[in-house]
């Protein structure tokens, strides 16, 4: 979790630049934000140490790695104990096809997003999941078209 850190307009510009491309050379980031390289480098290090920048990754094209099907899985459980949640969290964390998992408010208890090659892979995932943890109801929704998908966080909420 990121430490509470005061971010100014330079930090915001740095974050915006790095969200475009984390491989942008330091000199180019510094030029874009209007700093020399050393102060820019110090700010990037401070943002990393504070946990604001939690990782620098390569974003892969899902279809190129045979994971082009997106499935959303809505899970309901009748069990709301710490022990069940621990088993569920461990099970979900053990599946590489799970991209996201959230505990929800409202009608469903958990929402999982999967990246898979096909329906057969989903069926195999489902069978492995129910073998590891008891569930009351599982509803699966296959995405027909991706309208928007991004890793970019909005920065306009920063003070």
PDB file of C-alpha atoms in Angstrom:
ATOM      1  CA  UNK A   1       0.000   0.000   0.000  1.00  0.00           C
ATOM      2  CA  UNK A   2       1.286   3.437  -0.894  1.00  0.00           C
ATOM      3  CA  UNK A   3       2.397   5.684   1.926  1.00  0.00           C
ATOM      4  CA  UNK A   4       0.641   9.050   2.249  1.00  0.00           C
ATOM      5  CA  UNK A   5       2.744  11.358   0.110  1.00  0.00           C
ATOM      6  CA  UNK A   6       2.213  14.925  -1.013  1.00  0.00           C
ATOM      7  CA  UNK A   7       2.353  15.027  -4.814  1.00  0.00           C
ATOM      8  CA  UNK A   8       2.908  18.225  -6.778  1.00  0.00           C
ATOM      9  CA  UNK A   9       2.442  19.064 -10.460  1.00  0.00           C
ATOM     10  CA  UNK A  10       5.901  17.676 -11.348  1.00  0.00           C
ATOM     11  CA  UNK A  11       5.059  14.350  -9.697  1.00  0.00           C
ATOM     12  CA  UNK A  12       1.734  14.249 -11.538  1.00  0.00           C
ATOM     13  CA  UNK A  13       3.485  14.906 -14.881  1.00  0.00           C
ATOM     14  CA  UNK A  14       6.062  12.199 -14.119  1.00  0.00           C
ATOM     15  CA  UNK A  15       3.316   9.698 -13.294  1.00  0.00           C
ATOM     16  CA  UNK A  16       1.418  10.637 -16.442  1.00  0.00           C
ATOM     17  CA  UNK A  17       4.538  10.153 -18.549  1.00  0.00           C
ATOM     18  CA  UNK A  18       5.409   6.797 -16.968  1.00  0.00           C
ATOM     19  CA  UNK A  19       1.822   5.546 -17.410  1.00  0.00           C
ATOM     20  CA  UNK A  20       2.243   6.183 -21.138  1.00  0.00           C
ATOM     21  CA  UNK A  21       5.471   4.176 -21.275  1.00  0.00           C
ATOM     22  CA  UNK A  22       7.465   3.077 -18.236  1.00  0.00           C
ATOM     23  CA  UNK A  23      10.487   2.546 -20.501  1.00  0.00           C
ATOM     24  CA  UNK A  24      10.691   6.225 -21.424  1.00  0.00           C
ATOM     25  CA  UNK A  25      14.322   7.258 -20.901  1.00  0.00           C
ATOM     26  CA  UNK A  26      14.928   9.404 -17.829  1.00  0.00           C
ATOM     27  CA  UNK A  27      16.203  12.310 -19.947  1.00  0.00           C
ATOM     28  CA  UNK A  28      12.954  12.281 -21.964  1.00  0.00           C
ATOM     29  CA  UNK A  29      10.781  12.142 -18.821  1.00  0.00           C
ATOM     30  CA  UNK A  30      12.762  15.056 -17.361  1.00  0.00           C
ATOM     31  CA  UNK A  31      12.377  17.047 -20.596  1.00  0.00           C
ATOM     32  CA  UNK A  32       8.619  16.440 -20.739  1.00  0.00           C
ATOM     33  CA  UNK A  33       8.031  17.495 -17.129  1.00  0.00           C
ATOM     34  CA  UNK A  34      10.418  20.450 -17.176  1.00  0.00           C
ATOM     35  CA  UNK A  35      13.111  19.208 -14.780  1.00  0.00           C
ATOM     36  CA  UNK A  36      16.756  18.294 -15.112  1.00  0.00           C
ATOM     37  CA  UNK A  37      17.538  14.576 -14.923  1.00  0.00           C
ATOM     38  CA  UNK A  38      18.830  14.407 -11.325  1.00  0.00           C
ATOM     39  CA  UNK A  39      15.761  15.977  -9.649  1.00  0.00           C
ATOM     40  CA  UNK A  40      13.515  13.916 -11.933  1.00  0.00           C
ATOM     41  CA  UNK A  41      15.368  10.718 -10.993  1.00  0.00           C
ATOM     42  CA  UNK A  42      15.045  11.605  -7.276  1.00  0.00           C
ATOM     43  CA  UNK A  43      11.309  12.140  -7.656  1.00  0.00           C
ATOM     44  CA  UNK A  44      10.846   8.826  -9.471  1.00  0.00           C
ATOM     45  CA  UNK A  45      12.800   7.040  -6.723  1.00  0.00           C
ATOM     46  CA  UNK A  46      10.712   8.773  -4.037  1.00  0.00           C
ATOM     47  CA  UNK A  47       7.497   7.729  -5.819  1.00  0.00           C
ATOM     48  CA  UNK A  48       8.752   4.138  -6.008  1.00  0.00           C
ATOM     49  CA  UNK A  49       9.880   4.021  -2.362  1.00  0.00           C
ATOM     50  CA  UNK A  50       6.546   5.465  -1.230  1.00  0.00           C
ATOM     51  CA  UNK A  51       4.669   2.793  -3.199  1.00  0.00           C
ATOM     52  CA  UNK A  52       2.954   5.255  -5.541  1.00  0.00           C
ATOM     53  CA  UNK A  53       4.765   3.470  -8.381  1.00  0.00           C
ATOM     54  CA  UNK A  54       4.305  -0.148  -7.346  1.00  0.00           C
ATOM     55  CA  UNK A  55       5.781  -1.844 -10.442  1.00  0.00           C
ATOM     56  CA  UNK A  56       7.033  -1.326 -13.960  1.00  0.00           C
ATOM     57  CA  UNK A  57       5.729  -4.015 -16.278  1.00  0.00           C
ATOM     58  CA  UNK A  58       5.395  -5.034 -19.902  1.00  0.00           C
ATOM     59  CA  UNK A  59       1.786  -5.173 -21.057  1.00  0.00           C
ATOM     60  CA  UNK A  60       1.313  -8.164 -23.328  1.00  0.00           C
ATOM     61  CA  UNK A  61      -1.168  -8.521 -26.158  1.00  0.00           C
ATOM     62  CA  UNK A  62      -3.595 -11.170 -24.836  1.00  0.00           C
ATOM     63  CA  UNK A  63      -4.282 -12.793 -28.202  1.00  0.00           C
ATOM     64  CA  UNK A  64      -0.552 -13.118 -28.887  1.00  0.00           C
ATOM     65  CA  UNK A  65      -0.157 -15.293 -25.781  1.00  0.00           C
ATOM     66  CA  UNK A  66      -3.364 -17.297 -26.415  1.00  0.00           C
ATOM     67  CA  UNK A  67      -5.361 -15.614 -23.649  1.00  0.00           C
ATOM     68  CA  UNK A  68      -7.744 -13.534 -25.758  1.00  0.00           C
ATOM     69  CA  UNK A  69     -11.022 -14.533 -24.082  1.00  0.00           C
ATOM     70  CA  UNK A  70     -12.097 -12.421 -21.111  1.00  0.00           C
ATOM     71  CA  UNK A  71     -14.469 -14.020 -18.612  1.00  0.00           C
ATOM     72  CA  UNK A  72     -16.052 -12.331 -15.628  1.00  0.00           C
ATOM     73  CA  UNK A  73     -17.036 -14.709 -12.847  1.00  0.00           C
ATOM     74  CA  UNK A  74     -19.547 -13.608 -10.213  1.00  0.00           C
ATOM     75  CA  UNK A  75     -19.245 -15.711  -7.058  1.00  0.00           C
ATOM     76  CA  UNK A  76     -21.664 -16.028  -4.168  1.00  0.00           C
ATOM     77  CA  UNK A  77     -20.933 -17.883  -0.964  1.00  0.00           C
ATOM     78  CA  UNK A  78     -22.982 -18.844   2.053  1.00  0.00           C
ATOM     79  CA  UNK A  79     -19.818 -18.858   4.159  1.00  0.00           C
ATOM     80  CA  UNK A  80     -18.472 -15.580   5.467  1.00  0.00           C
ATOM     81  CA  UNK A  81     -15.801 -16.750   7.865  1.00  0.00           C
ATOM     82  CA  UNK A  82     -12.176 -15.714   7.992  1.00  0.00           C
ATOM     83  CA  UNK A  83     -11.154 -19.326   7.342  1.00  0.00           C
ATOM     84  CA  UNK A  84     -13.271 -19.565   4.185  1.00  0.00           C
ATOM     85  CA  UNK A  85     -11.987 -16.202   2.928  1.00  0.00           C
ATOM     86  CA  UNK A  86      -8.405 -17.336   3.501  1.00  0.00           C
ATOM     87  CA  UNK A  87      -8.992 -20.547   1.497  1.00  0.00           C
ATOM     88  CA  UNK A  88     -10.744 -18.616  -1.263  1.00  0.00           C
ATOM     89  CA  UNK A  89      -8.000 -15.980  -1.476  1.00  0.00           C
ATOM     90  CA  UNK A  90      -5.288 -18.652  -1.636  1.00  0.00           C
ATOM     91  CA  UNK A  91      -7.188 -20.570  -4.309  1.00  0.00           C
ATOM     92  CA  UNK A  92      -7.731 -17.472  -6.453  1.00  0.00           C
ATOM     93  CA  UNK A  93      -4.084 -16.399  -6.048  1.00  0.00           C
ATOM     94  CA  UNK A  94      -2.934 -19.823  -7.256  1.00  0.00           C
ATOM     95  CA  UNK A  95      -4.614 -19.502 -10.671  1.00  0.00           C
ATOM     96  CA  UNK A  96      -2.490 -17.662 -13.259  1.00  0.00           C
ATOM     97  CA  UNK A  97      -5.541 -16.946 -15.425  1.00  0.00           C
ATOM     98  CA  UNK A  98      -7.060 -14.744 -12.690  1.00  0.00           C
ATOM     99  CA  UNK A  99      -6.297 -11.159 -13.606  1.00  0.00           C
ATOM    100  CA  UNK A 100      -8.370  -9.461 -10.898  1.00  0.00           C
ATOM    101  CA  UNK A 101     -10.496 -10.515  -7.957  1.00  0.00           C
ATOM    102  CA  UNK A 102     -12.621  -8.175  -5.858  1.00  0.00           C
ATOM    103  CA  UNK A 103     -14.807  -8.572  -2.782  1.00  0.00           C
ATOM    104  CA  UNK A 104     -18.021  -6.791  -3.697  1.00  0.00           C
ATOM    105  CA  UNK A 105     -20.991  -5.104  -2.115  1.00  0.00           C
ATOM    106  CA  UNK A 106     -24.462  -5.874  -3.404  1.00  0.00           C
ATOM    107  CA  UNK A 107     -25.815  -9.020  -5.030  1.00  0.00           C
ATOM    108  CA  UNK A 108     -22.549 -10.908  -5.488  1.00  0.00           C
ATOM    109  CA  UNK A 109     -19.768 -11.547  -3.005  1.00  0.00           C
ATOM    110  CA  UNK A 110     -16.737 -11.686  -5.346  1.00  0.00           C
ATOM    111  CA  UNK A 111     -16.017 -10.727  -8.938  1.00  0.00           C
ATOM    112  CA  UNK A 112     -13.162 -12.390 -10.806  1.00  0.00           C
ATOM    113  CA  UNK A 113     -11.749 -11.422 -14.218  1.00  0.00           C
ATOM    114  CA  UNK A 114     -10.022 -14.175 -16.174  1.00  0.00           C
ATOM    115  CA  UNK A 115      -7.862 -14.214 -19.315  1.00  0.00           C
ATOM    116  CA  UNK A 116      -8.255 -17.543 -21.134  1.00  0.00           C
ATOM    117  CA  UNK A 117      -7.909 -19.081 -24.594  1.00  0.00           C
ATOM    118  CA  UNK A 118     -11.423 -20.588 -24.848  1.00  0.00           C
ATOM    119  CA  UNK A 119     -14.514 -22.010 -23.135  1.00  0.00           C
ATOM    120  CA  UNK A 120     -12.786 -25.322 -22.448  1.00  0.00           C
ATOM    121  CA  UNK A 121     -10.106 -23.507 -20.448  1.00  0.00           C
ATOM    122  CA  UNK A 122     -12.847 -21.775 -18.474  1.00  0.00           C
ATOM    123  CA  UNK A 123     -14.476 -25.123 -17.711  1.00  0.00           C
ATOM    124  CA  UNK A 124     -11.130 -26.473 -16.450  1.00  0.00           C
ATOM    125  CA  UNK A 125     -10.674 -23.363 -14.287  1.00  0.00           C
ATOM    126  CA  UNK A 126     -14.180 -23.734 -12.855  1.00  0.00           C
ATOM    127  CA  UNK A 127     -13.573 -27.373 -11.924  1.00  0.00           C
ATOM    128  CA  UNK A 128     -10.267 -26.524 -10.207  1.00  0.00           C
ATOM    129  CA  UNK A 129     -11.885 -23.632  -8.326  1.00  0.00           C
ATOM    130  CA  UNK A 130     -14.808 -25.642  -6.949  1.00  0.00           C
ATOM    131  CA  UNK A 131     -12.416 -28.425  -5.950  1.00  0.00           C
ATOM    132  CA  UNK A 132     -10.531 -25.961  -3.726  1.00  0.00           C
ATOM    133  CA  UNK A 133     -13.356 -23.974  -2.130  1.00  0.00           C
ATOM    134  CA  UNK A 134     -17.105 -24.316  -1.526  1.00  0.00           C
ATOM    135  CA  UNK A 135     -19.277 -21.834  -3.444  1.00  0.00           C
ATOM    136  CA  UNK A 136     -23.039 -21.203  -3.367  1.00  0.00           C
ATOM    137  CA  UNK A 137     -23.402 -19.794  -6.867  1.00  0.00           C
ATOM    138  CA  UNK A 138     -21.125 -19.068  -9.812  1.00  0.00           C
ATOM    139  CA  UNK A 139     -22.267 -16.978 -12.771  1.00  0.00           C
ATOM    140  CA  UNK A 140     -19.945 -16.590 -15.741  1.00  0.00           C
ATOM    141  CA  UNK A 141     -20.094 -13.836 -18.345  1.00  0.00           C
ATOM    142  CA  UNK A 142     -17.990 -13.993 -21.487  1.00  0.00           C
ATOM    143  CA  UNK A 143     -16.949 -10.625 -22.914  1.00  0.00           C
ATOM    144  CA  UNK A 144     -18.081 -10.299 -26.523  1.00  0.00           C
ATOM    145  CA  UNK A 145     -16.173  -7.104 -27.291  1.00  0.00           C
ATOM    146  CA  UNK A 146     -13.641  -4.998 -25.420  1.00  0.00           C
ATOM    147  CA  UNK A 147     -14.759  -1.379 -25.538  1.00  0.00           C
ATOM    148  CA  UNK A 148     -12.099   0.041 -23.224  1.00  0.00           C
ATOM    149  CA  UNK A 149      -9.324  -1.567 -21.232  1.00  0.00           C
ATOM    150  CA  UNK A 150      -6.553   0.408 -19.632  1.00  0.00           C
ATOM    151  CA  UNK A 151      -3.990   0.257 -16.887  1.00  0.00           C
ATOM    152  CA  UNK A 152      -3.855   4.066 -16.742  1.00  0.00           C
ATOM    153  CA  UNK A 153      -5.173   5.528 -13.479  1.00  0.00           C
ATOM    154  CA  UNK A 154      -6.850   8.952 -13.524  1.00  0.00           C
ATOM    155  CA  UNK A 155      -4.570  11.607 -12.093  1.00  0.00           C
ATOM    156  CA  UNK A 156      -7.003  14.525 -12.165  1.00  0.00           C
ATOM    157  CA  UNK A 157      -8.195  13.597  -8.647  1.00  0.00           C
ATOM    158  CA  UNK A 158      -4.813  14.515  -7.179  1.00  0.00           C
ATOM    159  CA  UNK A 159      -4.973  17.758  -5.206  1.00  0.00           C
TER     160      UNK A 159
END
